[in-house]
């Protein structure tokens, strides 16, 4: 109940205050090709409340206007993966990484996809790339490390 209420509050804040979704998302890379886009901001808010299916068309609209937005590709991959379409999600993460090879969040999520599709060696390779990009540590490194450990403990 509290979690549902918190999600609604986060979504309301994200939709009410321009730029808030970008600030609370925490998943964005510093991509020079990204523009602030109302559909993108709404999609980020929807992702935060796990409304992945509702976020996808907004991200697709954003990408129609700005196909070079690595963050939108990353979020599209995230939402698609959460809905179980691993093949499309992998393509979307690939697009994000093609546009921004240092996009550690896309690497983290792609690593999680690799774990979900029984490819732990590929996830570990991405973990090594993230570690090189975050020598002092970062959230993406911590999260993928935890996911790999969890996957290994399940075996």
mmCIF file of C-alpha atoms in Angstrom:
data_model
loop_
_atom_site.group_PDB
_atom_site.id
_atom_site.type_symbol
_atom_site.label_atom_id
_atom_site.label_comp_id
_atom_site.label_asym_id
_atom_site.label_seq_id
_atom_site.Cartn_x
_atom_site.Cartn_y
_atom_site.Cartn_z
ATOM 1 C CA UNK A 1 0.000 0.000 0.000
ATOM 2 C CA UNK A 2 2.736 2.456 0.980
ATOM 3 C CA UNK A 3 4.795 1.442 -2.068
ATOM 4 C CA UNK A 4 1.822 2.026 -4.382
ATOM 5 C CA UNK A 5 1.231 5.423 -2.806
ATOM 6 C CA UNK A 6 4.904 6.326 -3.187
ATOM 7 C CA UNK A 7 4.816 5.355 -6.865
ATOM 8 C CA UNK A 8 1.770 7.547 -7.467
ATOM 9 C CA UNK A 9 3.470 10.464 -5.704
ATOM 10 C CA UNK A 10 6.647 10.028 -7.777
ATOM 11 C CA UNK A 11 4.625 9.893 -10.993
ATOM 12 C CA UNK A 12 2.611 12.969 -10.023
ATOM 13 C CA UNK A 13 5.793 14.874 -9.254
ATOM 14 C CA UNK A 14 7.438 13.738 -12.475
ATOM 15 C CA UNK A 15 4.482 14.844 -14.562
ATOM 16 C CA UNK A 16 3.820 18.095 -12.695
ATOM 17 C CA UNK A 17 7.285 19.632 -12.614
ATOM 18 C CA UNK A 18 9.143 19.956 -15.928
ATOM 19 C CA UNK A 19 12.561 18.361 -15.767
ATOM 20 C CA UNK A 20 11.782 16.386 -12.609
ATOM 21 C CA UNK A 21 11.595 13.030 -14.357
ATOM 22 C CA UNK A 22 15.090 13.584 -15.650
ATOM 23 C CA UNK A 23 16.345 14.442 -12.195
ATOM 24 C CA UNK A 24 14.725 11.543 -10.358
ATOM 25 C CA UNK A 25 15.371 8.964 -13.028
ATOM 26 C CA UNK A 26 18.998 8.402 -12.190
ATOM 27 C CA UNK A 27 19.396 6.324 -15.332
ATOM 28 C CA UNK A 28 20.511 8.983 -17.740
ATOM 29 C CA UNK A 29 23.906 9.267 -19.260
ATOM 30 C CA UNK A 30 25.299 12.639 -20.241
ATOM 31 C CA UNK A 31 24.364 12.334 -23.892
ATOM 32 C CA UNK A 32 24.860 15.426 -26.043
ATOM 33 C CA UNK A 33 22.102 14.386 -28.464
ATOM 34 C CA UNK A 34 19.353 14.259 -25.845
ATOM 35 C CA UNK A 35 16.682 16.928 -25.813
ATOM 36 C CA UNK A 36 14.132 17.584 -23.096
ATOM 37 C CA UNK A 37 10.912 16.072 -24.351
ATOM 38 C CA UNK A 38 7.511 15.959 -22.620
ATOM 39 C CA UNK A 39 6.834 12.415 -23.847
ATOM 40 C CA UNK A 40 10.221 11.307 -22.543
ATOM 41 C CA UNK A 41 9.596 12.862 -19.140
ATOM 42 C CA UNK A 42 6.159 11.228 -18.891
ATOM 43 C CA UNK A 43 7.663 7.892 -19.926
ATOM 44 C CA UNK A 44 10.312 8.095 -17.197
ATOM 45 C CA UNK A 45 7.605 8.774 -14.622
ATOM 46 C CA UNK A 46 5.591 5.822 -15.902
ATOM 47 C CA UNK A 47 8.625 3.559 -15.701
ATOM 48 C CA UNK A 48 9.118 4.569 -12.085
ATOM 49 C CA UNK A 49 5.607 3.321 -11.313
ATOM 50 C CA UNK A 50 6.202 0.192 -13.402
ATOM 51 C CA UNK A 51 3.704 1.185 -16.121
ATOM 52 C CA UNK A 52 6.069 -0.115 -18.804
ATOM 53 C CA UNK A 53 3.452 -0.688 -21.493
ATOM 54 C CA UNK A 54 2.259 2.905 -21.204
ATOM 55 C CA UNK A 55 5.827 4.239 -21.361
ATOM 56 C CA UNK A 56 6.782 2.458 -24.584
ATOM 57 C CA UNK A 57 4.683 4.501 -27.072
ATOM 58 C CA UNK A 58 5.882 7.735 -25.447
ATOM 59 C CA UNK A 59 9.506 6.648 -25.836
ATOM 60 C CA UNK A 60 8.853 5.610 -29.424
ATOM 61 C CA UNK A 61 7.401 9.059 -30.121
ATOM 62 C CA UNK A 62 10.452 10.661 -28.515
ATOM 63 C CA UNK A 63 12.759 8.563 -30.679
ATOM 64 C CA UNK A 64 10.833 9.477 -33.819
ATOM 65 C CA UNK A 65 11.682 13.102 -33.094
ATOM 66 C CA UNK A 66 15.214 12.411 -31.858
ATOM 67 C CA UNK A 67 16.557 9.020 -32.954
ATOM 68 C CA UNK A 68 19.969 9.864 -31.457
ATOM 69 C CA UNK A 69 18.726 9.997 -27.855
ATOM 70 C CA UNK A 70 20.703 7.224 -26.125
ATOM 71 C CA UNK A 71 18.769 7.689 -22.885
ATOM 72 C CA UNK A 72 15.423 7.157 -24.612
ATOM 73 C CA UNK A 73 16.799 4.002 -26.281
ATOM 74 C CA UNK A 74 18.019 2.808 -22.883
ATOM 75 C CA UNK A 75 14.624 3.373 -21.267
ATOM 76 C CA UNK A 76 12.871 1.728 -24.229
ATOM 77 C CA UNK A 77 15.122 -1.286 -23.719
ATOM 78 C CA UNK A 78 14.364 -1.274 -19.992
ATOM 79 C CA UNK A 79 10.582 -1.097 -20.441
ATOM 80 C CA UNK A 80 10.627 -3.706 -23.204
ATOM 81 C CA UNK A 81 12.780 -6.059 -21.113
ATOM 82 C CA UNK A 82 10.483 -5.680 -18.122
ATOM 83 C CA UNK A 83 7.608 -6.782 -20.377
ATOM 84 C CA UNK A 84 9.593 -9.881 -21.401
ATOM 85 C CA UNK A 85 10.585 -8.980 -24.973
ATOM 86 C CA UNK A 86 14.291 -9.704 -24.549
ATOM 87 C CA UNK A 87 15.105 -9.674 -28.262
ATOM 88 C CA UNK A 88 13.724 -6.157 -28.804
ATOM 89 C CA UNK A 89 15.227 -4.954 -25.518
ATOM 90 C CA UNK A 90 18.663 -6.153 -26.596
ATOM 91 C CA UNK A 91 18.333 -4.194 -29.858
ATOM 92 C CA UNK A 92 17.288 -1.067 -27.959
ATOM 93 C CA UNK A 93 20.218 -1.314 -25.524
ATOM 94 C CA UNK A 94 22.476 -1.861 -28.535
ATOM 95 C CA UNK A 95 21.188 1.370 -30.069
ATOM 96 C CA UNK A 96 21.862 3.244 -26.821
ATOM 97 C CA UNK A 97 25.411 1.881 -26.692
ATOM 98 C CA UNK A 98 26.054 2.586 -30.367
ATOM 99 C CA UNK A 99 25.130 6.225 -29.731
ATOM 100 C CA UNK A 100 26.907 6.425 -26.360
ATOM 101 C CA UNK A 101 29.492 3.636 -25.877
ATOM 102 C CA UNK A 102 30.064 4.809 -22.300
ATOM 103 C CA UNK A 103 26.400 4.600 -21.258
ATOM 104 C CA UNK A 104 26.924 2.586 -18.072
ATOM 105 C CA UNK A 105 23.216 2.307 -17.303
ATOM 106 C CA UNK A 106 22.569 0.684 -20.683
ATOM 107 C CA UNK A 107 25.472 -1.687 -19.963
ATOM 108 C CA UNK A 108 24.016 -2.509 -16.555
ATOM 109 C CA UNK A 109 20.578 -3.269 -17.967
ATOM 110 C CA UNK A 110 21.995 -5.216 -20.880
ATOM 111 C CA UNK A 111 23.999 -7.224 -18.333
ATOM 112 C CA UNK A 112 20.781 -7.940 -16.439
ATOM 113 C CA UNK A 113 19.180 -9.045 -19.701
ATOM 114 C CA UNK A 114 22.127 -11.388 -20.286
ATOM 115 C CA UNK A 115 21.562 -12.898 -16.851
ATOM 116 C CA UNK A 116 17.846 -13.308 -17.558
ATOM 117 C CA UNK A 117 18.678 -15.078 -20.823
ATOM 118 C CA UNK A 118 21.336 -17.384 -19.335
ATOM 119 C CA UNK A 119 24.427 -15.578 -20.609
ATOM 120 C CA UNK A 120 26.425 -14.872 -17.437
ATOM 121 C CA UNK A 121 29.780 -14.615 -19.234
ATOM 122 C CA UNK A 122 28.459 -11.726 -21.326
ATOM 123 C CA UNK A 123 27.086 -10.035 -18.189
ATOM 124 C CA UNK A 124 30.500 -10.349 -16.530
ATOM 125 C CA UNK A 125 32.181 -8.840 -19.590
ATOM 126 C CA UNK A 126 29.879 -5.818 -19.296
ATOM 127 C CA UNK A 127 30.631 -5.615 -15.584
ATOM 128 C CA UNK A 128 34.338 -5.370 -16.453
ATOM 129 C CA UNK A 129 33.587 -2.537 -18.918
ATOM 130 C CA UNK A 130 31.565 -0.678 -16.306
ATOM 131 C CA UNK A 131 34.369 -1.134 -13.759
ATOM 132 C CA UNK A 132 36.793 0.495 -16.193
ATOM 133 C CA UNK A 133 34.410 3.427 -16.713
ATOM 134 C CA UNK A 134 33.693 3.780 -12.974
ATOM 135 C CA UNK A 135 37.048 3.253 -11.250
ATOM 136 C CA UNK A 136 35.715 4.865 -8.065
ATOM 137 C CA UNK A 137 32.464 2.899 -8.258
ATOM 138 C CA UNK A 138 28.999 3.857 -9.430
ATOM 139 C CA UNK A 139 25.426 2.676 -9.091
ATOM 140 C CA UNK A 140 25.509 0.703 -12.355
ATOM 141 C CA UNK A 141 28.575 -1.203 -11.149
ATOM 142 C CA UNK A 142 26.971 -1.952 -7.783
ATOM 143 C CA UNK A 143 23.665 -3.054 -9.295
ATOM 144 C CA UNK A 144 25.137 -5.369 -11.924
ATOM 145 C CA UNK A 145 27.529 -6.840 -9.357
ATOM 146 C CA UNK A 146 24.558 -7.642 -7.091
ATOM 147 C CA UNK A 147 22.582 -9.117 -9.984
ATOM 148 C CA UNK A 148 25.488 -11.381 -10.979
ATOM 149 C CA UNK A 149 25.996 -12.523 -7.380
ATOM 150 C CA UNK A 150 22.284 -13.242 -7.045
ATOM 151 C CA UNK A 151 22.277 -15.233 -10.294
ATOM 152 C CA UNK A 152 25.311 -17.253 -9.184
ATOM 153 C CA UNK A 153 23.704 -18.022 -5.819
ATOM 154 C CA UNK A 154 20.585 -19.378 -7.556
ATOM 155 C CA UNK A 155 22.649 -22.037 -9.338
#
